[in-house]
Short mmCIF file of C-alpha atoms in Angstrom, two decimals:
data_model
loop_
_atom_site.label_atom_id
_atom_site.label_comp_id
_atom_site.label_asym_id
_atom_site.label_seq_id
_atom_site.Cartn_x
_atom_site.Cartn_y
_atom_site.Cartn_z
CA VAL A 1 32.95 -3.30 14.99
CA PRO A 2 35.85 -0.53 15.17
CA GLY A 3 34.45 2.98 15.44
CA SER A 4 32.57 5.59 17.15
CA SER A 5 30.25 4.94 20.24
CA ALA A 6 27.22 3.98 17.97
CA ASN A 7 26.90 1.70 14.76
CA ARG A 8 24.96 3.20 12.12
CA VAL A 9 22.90 0.87 10.02
CA GLY A 10 19.98 2.14 7.85
CA GLY A 11 20.21 5.73 9.15
CA GLY A 12 19.60 5.06 12.91
CA LYS A 13 21.51 4.38 16.00
CA LEU A 14 21.77 0.33 16.39
CA LEU A 15 23.76 -0.61 19.00
CA ARG A 16 24.53 2.11 22.11
CA ARG A 17 27.59 0.73 23.57
CA THR A 18 27.39 1.76 27.00
CA THR A 19 28.29 -0.30 30.18
CA THR A 20 25.69 1.84 32.09
CA ASN A 21 22.82 0.36 30.30
CA PRO A 22 21.71 -3.03 31.78
CA LYS A 23 20.88 -4.78 28.61
CA TYR A 24 24.64 -4.41 27.41
CA ARG A 25 26.82 -5.18 30.49
CA THR A 26 27.79 -8.41 29.54
CA MET A 27 28.97 -7.06 25.70
CA ARG A 28 32.69 -8.43 26.26
CA SER A 29 31.96 -12.02 27.20
CA VAL A 30 28.71 -12.39 24.82
CA ASN A 31 31.08 -10.71 21.91
CA GLN A 32 33.84 -13.20 22.66
CA LEU A 33 31.34 -16.26 22.45
CA ALA A 34 29.93 -15.00 19.17
CA GLY A 35 33.34 -14.35 17.84
CA LEU A 36 34.20 -18.05 18.89
CA TRP A 37 31.23 -19.46 17.04
CA LEU A 38 31.72 -17.28 13.76
CA THR A 39 35.06 -18.63 13.57
CA GLY A 40 34.28 -22.27 14.02
CA ARG A 41 36.49 -22.07 17.53
CA TRP A 42 33.36 -22.80 19.93
CA GLN A 43 32.46 -25.35 22.45
CA TYR A 44 29.20 -26.38 24.01
CA TRP A 45 28.14 -24.12 26.38
CA SER A 46 25.56 -24.24 29.10
CA PRO A 47 22.03 -23.26 28.49
CA ARG A 48 22.39 -20.43 31.16
CA ILE A 49 24.62 -19.18 29.16
CA LEU A 50 22.98 -19.13 26.07
CA ARG A 51 19.65 -17.71 27.51
CA HIS A 52 21.72 -14.90 28.93
CA THR A 53 23.15 -14.25 25.75
CA LEU A 54 19.63 -14.28 24.16
CA THR A 55 18.93 -11.04 25.76
CA SER A 56 21.84 -8.95 24.35
CA SER A 57 22.14 -7.19 21.31
CA ALA A 58 25.61 -6.84 21.78
CA SER A 59 26.38 -10.28 20.33
CA LEU A 60 25.20 -8.72 16.89
CA GLU A 61 28.52 -6.89 16.51
CA ALA A 62 30.42 -10.05 15.26
CA LEU A 63 27.82 -10.40 12.82
CA LEU A 64 27.58 -6.68 11.67
CA TYR A 65 31.31 -7.30 11.20
CA SER A 66 31.23 -10.27 8.91
CA GLU A 67 28.04 -8.86 6.69
CA ARG A 68 30.57 -6.33 5.42
CA THR A 69 33.67 -8.41 5.00
CA SER A 70 34.81 -10.18 2.03
CA ARG A 71 32.77 -12.75 0.27
CA GLU A 72 35.75 -15.14 0.56
CA ARG A 73 35.88 -14.39 4.39
CA VAL A 74 32.23 -15.89 4.71
CA LYS A 75 33.10 -18.74 2.56
CA ASP A 76 35.75 -19.51 4.80
CA ILE A 77 33.15 -19.42 7.57
CA GLN A 78 30.82 -21.15 5.69
CA PHE A 79 33.35 -24.10 5.04
CA LYS A 80 34.72 -24.21 8.65
CA ASN A 81 31.12 -24.48 10.08
CA LEU A 82 30.11 -27.13 7.40
CA GLY A 83 33.37 -29.40 7.81
CA HIS A 84 32.61 -29.53 11.91
CA LEU A 85 28.88 -30.62 10.90
CA LEU A 86 30.14 -33.08 8.34
CA ASN A 87 32.53 -34.50 10.83
CA LEU A 88 30.19 -35.07 13.37
CA ILE A 89 27.47 -36.65 11.28
CA ALA A 90 29.98 -38.92 9.70
CA THR A 91 30.66 -40.61 12.86
CA LYS A 92 27.36 -39.98 14.72
CA ASN A 93 24.60 -40.31 12.13
CA TYR A 94 23.49 -43.55 10.90
CA PHE A 95 22.25 -42.50 7.79
CA TRP A 96 25.09 -40.14 6.68
CA LYS A 97 27.73 -42.38 8.01
CA THR A 98 26.16 -44.96 5.67
CA TYR A 99 25.84 -42.68 2.80
CA PHE A 100 29.54 -41.46 3.20
CA ALA A 101 30.47 -45.31 3.38
CA GLU A 102 28.86 -46.23 0.02
CA HIS A 103 29.85 -43.40 -1.84
CA ASP A 104 33.44 -43.37 -0.61
CA ILE A 105 33.32 -39.50 0.38
CA ASP A 106 36.76 -38.16 1.48
CA LEU A 107 35.57 -34.99 3.55
CA ASN A 108 38.70 -33.74 3.21
CA ILE A 109 38.77 -33.63 -0.72
CA LEU A 110 35.12 -32.41 -0.18
CA LEU A 111 35.88 -29.44 1.90
CA ARG A 112 39.01 -28.47 -0.22
CA GLU A 113 36.88 -28.54 -3.65
CA ARG A 114 34.09 -26.88 -1.73
CA ASN A 115 31.52 -28.88 -3.65
CA ILE A 116 28.25 -29.85 -1.89
CA GLU A 117 26.74 -31.22 -4.86
CA ILE A 118 27.76 -34.43 -4.13
CA PHE A 119 24.94 -34.70 -1.12
CA PRO A 120 21.40 -35.68 -2.64
CA VAL A 121 18.54 -33.47 -2.58
CA LEU A 122 16.21 -33.96 -0.03
CA ASP A 123 12.78 -32.82 1.57
CA LYS A 124 10.17 -33.29 4.09
CA LEU A 125 8.97 -36.48 2.60
CA PHE A 126 12.59 -38.00 2.82
CA TYR A 127 12.45 -37.17 6.61
CA ARG A 128 8.84 -38.17 7.23
CA ARG A 129 9.62 -41.59 5.70
CA MET A 130 12.80 -42.22 7.65
CA PRO A 131 12.65 -43.47 11.27
CA THR A 132 13.72 -40.52 13.61
CA ASN A 133 16.68 -42.25 15.31
CA SER A 134 18.25 -42.66 11.40
CA TYR A 135 18.45 -38.85 11.06
CA LEU A 136 19.01 -37.34 14.32
CA VAL A 137 22.45 -36.85 16.09
CA PRO A 138 22.67 -37.66 19.69
CA ILE A 139 24.78 -35.01 21.57
CA PRO A 140 24.42 -35.56 25.16
CA LYS A 141 26.26 -32.17 26.15
CA LEU A 142 24.00 -30.19 23.72
CA PRO A 143 20.31 -29.74 25.22
CA SER A 144 17.69 -29.87 21.85
CA SER A 145 13.72 -29.59 21.62
CA GLN A 146 11.12 -30.97 19.25
CA TYR A 147 9.58 -28.55 16.79
CA PHE A 148 6.72 -28.76 14.15
CA THR A 149 5.65 -26.29 11.07
CA SER A 150 2.29 -24.71 10.93
CA GLY A 151 1.10 -27.10 8.11
CA SER A 152 0.60 -24.19 5.48
CA SER A 153 2.52 -25.98 2.87
CA GLY A 154 1.00 -29.49 3.70
CA ILE A 155 0.93 -31.90 6.79
CA PRO A 156 2.75 -30.29 9.99
CA PHE A 157 6.58 -31.36 9.73
CA HIS A 158 8.24 -32.41 12.87
CA PHE A 159 12.05 -31.37 13.26
CA ALA A 160 14.23 -30.88 16.25
CA LEU A 161 16.66 -27.71 17.06
CA ASP A 162 19.66 -27.55 19.46
CA ASP A 163 20.00 -24.82 21.85
CA LEU A 164 23.12 -23.21 19.68
CA SER A 165 21.13 -23.55 16.56
CA ILE A 166 18.36 -21.29 18.56
CA PHE A 167 20.77 -19.02 19.56
CA TRP A 168 21.94 -18.50 16.08
CA ARG A 169 18.36 -18.03 15.11
CA SER A 170 17.80 -15.13 17.47
CA LEU A 171 21.21 -13.25 16.46
CA HIS A 172 19.87 -13.41 12.58
CA ALA A 173 16.55 -12.14 13.82
CA LEU A 174 18.07 -9.24 15.63
CA ARG A 175 20.41 -8.38 12.75
CA GLY A 176 17.41 -8.60 10.44
CA ASN A 177 15.77 -6.50 13.03
CA SER A 178 18.48 -3.94 12.29
CA TRP A 179 18.34 -3.83 8.61
CA ALA A 180 14.63 -2.82 8.94
CA GLY A 181 15.66 0.34 11.08
CA HIS A 182 15.53 -1.14 14.77
CA GLN A 183 17.34 0.61 17.28
CA ALA A 184 18.60 -0.10 20.76
CA GLU A 185 15.54 1.25 22.54
CA ASP A 186 12.67 -0.06 20.29
CA GLY A 187 10.44 -3.05 21.07
CA PHE A 188 9.75 -5.96 18.68
CA ILE A 189 6.20 -7.19 18.57
CA ARG A 190 5.54 -10.79 17.01
CA VAL A 191 1.86 -11.46 15.54
CA PHE A 192 1.10 -15.11 15.00
CA ARG A 193 -1.69 -17.50 15.14
CA PRO A 194 -2.43 -18.95 18.71
CA ASP A 195 -0.99 -22.33 17.83
CA TYR A 196 2.44 -20.99 18.00
CA PRO A 197 4.45 -24.06 19.31
CA ASP A 198 5.15 -22.99 23.19
CA PRO A 199 8.81 -24.12 22.98
CA MET A 200 9.68 -22.03 20.22
CA ARG A 201 7.76 -19.03 21.65
CA ARG A 202 9.63 -19.32 25.00
CA ASN A 203 13.02 -18.93 23.27
CA ILE A 204 12.33 -15.85 21.51
CA GLU A 205 10.12 -14.15 24.00
CA ALA A 206 13.52 -12.99 25.64
CA TYR A 207 13.29 -10.19 22.85
CA SER A 208 9.74 -10.16 21.51
CA ILE A 209 6.30 -9.24 22.71
CA PHE A 210 3.67 -11.50 21.20
CA LEU A 211 -0.06 -10.40 19.84
CA GLN A 212 -2.52 -13.38 18.85
CA TRP A 213 -4.08 -13.00 15.64
CA ASN A 214 -7.75 -13.68 16.98
CA ARG A 215 -7.13 -10.49 19.28
CA LEU A 216 -7.60 -7.70 16.62
CA ASP A 217 -9.91 -5.72 18.29
CA THR A 218 -7.44 -5.00 21.33
CA HIS A 219 -4.17 -4.20 19.03
CA TYR A 220 -4.89 -0.59 17.71
CA GLU A 221 -4.81 0.42 21.46
CA PHE A 222 -2.04 -1.73 22.34
CA LEU A 223 0.01 -0.46 19.34
CA ARG A 224 -0.97 3.33 20.03
CA ASN A 225 -0.12 3.27 23.37
CA GLN A 226 3.35 1.79 23.16
CA GLU A 227 5.86 4.05 25.17
CA ARG A 228 8.67 3.21 22.39
CA PRO A 229 8.63 2.67 18.98
CA ALA A 230 8.21 -0.87 17.63
CA ILE A 231 8.88 -3.07 14.67
CA LEU A 232 5.91 -5.26 13.77
CA TYR A 233 6.51 -8.62 12.36
CA GLY A 234 3.77 -10.87 11.01
CA PHE A 235 1.83 -12.45 7.85
CA ILE A 236 0.95 -9.90 4.93
CA GLU A 237 -2.68 -11.15 5.72
CA TYR A 238 -2.50 -9.83 9.30
CA PHE A 239 -1.77 -6.32 8.07
CA ARG A 240 -4.49 -6.43 5.65
CA GLU A 241 -7.12 -7.21 8.45
CA LEU A 242 -5.75 -4.94 10.87
CA MET A 243 -6.12 -2.29 8.36
CA GLU A 244 -9.97 -2.76 8.73
CA HIS A 245 -9.71 -2.52 12.51
CA ILE A 246 -7.92 1.05 12.84
CA PRO A 247 -8.60 4.34 11.71
CA ALA A 248 -6.96 6.07 8.43
CA ASN A 249 -5.88 8.93 10.76
CA HIS A 250 -4.09 6.68 13.36
CA GLU A 251 -1.24 7.29 15.05
CA LEU A 252 0.55 4.04 15.77
CA ASN A 253 3.94 3.89 17.28
CA ILE A 254 5.87 1.72 14.93
CA ARG A 255 8.91 2.12 13.23
CA SER A 256 8.62 -0.28 10.46
CA ILE A 257 7.07 -3.82 9.55
CA ILE A 258 8.77 -6.97 8.52
CA ILE A 259 6.49 -9.08 6.47
CA THR A 260 7.21 -12.86 6.62
CA GLY A 261 5.65 -16.53 5.44
CA GLU A 262 4.66 -15.30 1.59
CA ARG A 263 5.76 -12.96 -0.90
CA CYS A 264 4.84 -9.25 -0.70
CA ARG A 265 4.40 -7.88 -4.38
CA ALA A 266 5.16 -4.21 -5.05
CA LYS A 267 1.32 -2.99 -4.88
CA GLU A 268 0.66 -4.71 -1.62
CA ARG A 269 3.80 -3.28 -0.20
CA LYS A 270 2.55 0.17 -1.45
CA GLN A 271 -0.84 -0.18 0.18
CA ILE A 272 0.51 -1.21 3.60
CA GLU A 273 3.30 1.49 3.36
CA SER A 274 0.76 3.89 2.44
CA PHE A 275 -1.48 3.23 5.31
CA PHE A 276 0.67 2.70 8.36
CA ARG A 277 3.06 5.26 6.95
CA VAL A 278 6.12 3.36 7.56
CA PRO A 279 8.63 1.04 5.62
CA VAL A 280 7.79 -2.49 4.74
CA TYR A 281 10.63 -5.03 4.60
CA VAL A 282 10.19 -8.86 3.62
CA SER A 283 11.68 -11.68 5.45
CA TYR A 284 12.49 -14.93 3.97
CA SER A 285 11.79 -17.20 6.49
CA SER A 286 10.57 -20.84 7.66
CA ARG A 287 9.91 -22.37 11.03
CA GLU A 288 12.87 -25.04 10.41
CA PHE A 289 15.49 -22.39 9.90
CA GLY A 290 14.20 -19.08 11.13
CA ARG A 291 15.27 -16.01 9.11
CA ILE A 292 17.18 -16.94 5.80
CA ALA A 293 17.24 -13.95 4.29
CA GLN A 294 15.91 -10.21 4.51
CA GLU A 295 15.68 -7.38 2.80
CA CYS A 296 17.98 -4.12 3.77
CA GLU A 297 16.96 -0.74 3.72
CA TYR A 298 17.20 -0.52 -0.06
CA GLN A 299 14.67 -3.30 -0.54
CA ASP A 300 16.10 -4.84 -3.26
CA GLY A 301 16.62 -8.76 -2.85
CA HIS A 302 17.03 -10.51 0.40
CA HIS A 303 20.31 -10.24 1.85
CA ILE A 304 21.06 -14.46 2.68
CA ASN A 305 22.68 -15.23 6.19
CA ALA A 306 25.40 -16.46 4.48
CA GLU A 307 27.62 -17.25 7.75
CA ARG A 308 25.07 -19.95 8.68
CA PHE A 309 23.15 -20.93 5.56
CA PHE A 310 24.33 -22.13 2.12
CA VAL A 311 21.19 -21.23 -0.34
CA GLU A 312 21.48 -23.00 -3.75
CA VAL A 313 19.40 -22.67 -6.91
CA VAL A 314 19.16 -25.76 -8.67
CA GLY A 315 17.51 -27.16 -11.82
CA ASP A 316 15.65 -30.54 -12.10
CA THR A 317 18.93 -32.73 -11.72
CA GLY A 318 20.08 -31.05 -8.75
CA HIS A 319 22.89 -29.10 -10.04
CA GLN A 320 23.59 -25.72 -9.44
CA LEU A 321 22.25 -22.86 -11.94
CA PRO A 322 24.21 -20.10 -12.85
CA GLU A 323 23.65 -16.66 -11.14
CA GLY A 324 20.34 -14.81 -12.08
CA GLN A 325 18.52 -17.98 -13.67
CA THR A 326 15.55 -19.34 -11.72
CA GLY A 327 15.09 -22.43 -10.00
CA LYS A 328 14.51 -24.76 -6.78
CA ILE A 329 15.85 -23.21 -3.61
CA LEU A 330 17.98 -25.53 -1.44
CA ILE A 331 19.10 -24.74 2.20
CA THR A 332 21.88 -26.22 4.11
CA ASP A 333 21.81 -25.14 7.69
CA THR A 334 25.51 -25.56 8.81
CA ARG A 335 24.22 -24.67 12.80
CA ASN A 336 21.54 -27.15 13.60
CA LEU A 337 23.80 -30.44 14.79
CA VAL A 338 21.13 -32.33 16.18
CA MET A 339 18.91 -32.72 13.00
CA PRO A 340 21.28 -31.74 9.90
CA PHE A 341 19.71 -30.27 7.00
CA LEU A 342 21.95 -30.70 3.75
CA ARG A 343 20.40 -29.20 0.68
CA PHE A 344 16.98 -29.55 1.95
CA ASP A 345 14.27 -28.84 -0.83
CA ILE A 346 12.07 -26.06 0.84
CA GLY A 347 9.80 -25.85 -1.95
CA ASP A 348 10.31 -22.23 -3.35
CA THR A 349 11.81 -21.02 -6.31
CA GLY A 350 14.08 -18.10 -7.03
CA TYR A 351 17.47 -16.77 -8.14
CA ILE A 352 20.67 -15.65 -6.31
CA SER A 353 22.67 -12.39 -7.24
CA THR A 354 26.31 -11.51 -5.91
CA ALA A 355 25.94 -7.99 -7.52
CA PRO A 356 27.10 -5.26 -5.26
CA CYS A 357 24.28 -3.79 -3.03
CA HIS A 358 24.08 0.10 -2.48
CA CYS A 359 23.75 -0.63 1.30
CA GLY A 360 27.63 -1.87 1.42
CA ARG A 361 26.86 -5.49 2.61
CA THR A 362 28.64 -8.12 0.88
CA LEU A 363 26.22 -11.01 1.56
CA PRO A 364 24.61 -12.53 -1.75
CA ARG A 365 20.93 -11.76 -2.22
CA LEU A 366 18.23 -14.19 -2.92
CA TYR A 367 15.27 -13.21 -5.25
CA VAL A 368 12.11 -15.26 -4.45
CA GLU A 369 10.10 -16.05 -7.41
CA ASP A 370 7.13 -18.00 -5.54
CA ARG A 371 6.67 -19.82 -2.28
CA SER A 372 5.08 -23.21 -1.75
CA THR A 373 2.23 -21.40 0.47
CA ASP A 374 1.54 -18.91 -2.16
CA ARG A 375 -1.90 -19.79 -3.30
CA VAL A 376 -4.79 -22.42 -2.98
CA THR A 377 -6.95 -23.01 -6.27
CA LEU A 378 -10.49 -22.49 -6.03
CA PRO A 379 -13.08 -24.52 -8.17
CA ASP A 380 -13.73 -21.54 -10.52
CA GLY A 381 -9.81 -21.53 -11.37
CA LYS A 382 -8.98 -18.49 -9.03
CA ARG A 383 -6.19 -18.51 -6.92
CA MET A 384 -6.40 -17.50 -3.27
CA ARG A 385 -3.77 -17.03 -0.50
CA PRO A 386 -4.14 -19.44 2.09
CA PHE A 387 -3.29 -17.23 4.77
CA ALA A 388 -6.95 -15.45 3.92
CA LEU A 389 -8.21 -18.75 5.10
CA PHE A 390 -6.28 -18.79 8.21
CA ALA A 391 -7.05 -15.09 8.96
CA PHE A 392 -10.91 -16.05 8.72
CA LEU A 393 -10.30 -19.36 11.03
CA ASN A 394 -8.05 -17.43 13.86
CA ARG A 395 -11.07 -15.52 14.75
CA PHE A 396 -12.80 -18.42 16.49
CA ASP A 397 -11.65 -19.27 19.90
CA TRP A 398 -13.44 -22.57 19.80
CA ILE A 399 -11.43 -23.73 16.83
CA LEU A 400 -8.20 -25.45 18.33
CA ARG A 401 -6.56 -27.03 15.14
CA TYR A 402 -7.53 -27.34 11.58
CA GLN A 403 -5.98 -28.46 8.36
CA ILE A 404 -6.84 -27.33 4.81
CA VAL A 405 -7.10 -30.32 2.16
CA GLN A 406 -6.40 -29.47 -1.56
CA ASN A 407 -8.17 -32.03 -3.47
#
């Protein structure tokens, strides 16, 4: 990014570009790597290089540039990445190869017209019914790992991520942290349930500190004694419980809070901000995709990570709705090559706005109206957050795994 020795986002220094700081010594090679991926001119890199880039915030610079470039430029990046993905699955994926042949799809015409509505809307049920080898793409040079969702919206969903996709998840998480005011020397603390899958945890521990939800009694001392400010990232129910374990006159060394997993209503945001005395931001994330979108410092809608994701809002017929109209949210991930997600129905509803944001970023914004994990209906008709049940069950070490069934 051209400019002075520090980039400013949200009023704070984001990257300190100095060669004396070991964390940023590989800035040039990392920036070149990220730049190649952003423009679509990339090759498969070794896991060693990928692990090395995960530890350096300097690779954010390419993303920080693209978030303020023209929307047409972002569209070019999207369809260049999509073109590579479609060419790959058209030859190496049984389901999509058959689909392309049956529907006589010409990729050149599709990419020129920039219309992806020709593809069907898929969901978790589709993947569960299909044999695994019919939708996975074997890429010998590209390592991949198996993961699973938490089951908060039903039966846990198993899926695969390749190393490049994990790298991009990490980049967008780091950029989202910067929108929440994260500075170069700050810490980042994630709070999740003890059953968080180990492979994914190892991939993000390069830039995270983990706290377990069932150890709330130790969190206050830990957060108070942090040597450097930190951003807290977790479910809203965690922060509700944490408020019961710390005094109101606390002095926690945290810079901001990022809430994930469910909607945060205005009243709830105000309560948490008032108690912790820091700003609260909401991230629109899922286990399959990582951070799809997140609020900026103006907290007005979630900026979509459009360099990687196509986010559509559609009606019952699967056709895109006009801007500002609420419908089902579909996600297309152009970066997960081993398990392509095209027009994936994530189970949530919302609408999209391309109106300019006060922050100056040109990325479109997503407004989430309802999430599939928002409520459990009780016998008396009242609706309760399922995360409240998770918070209770996570208190007990002897409960290893559990499932909540709504009859």
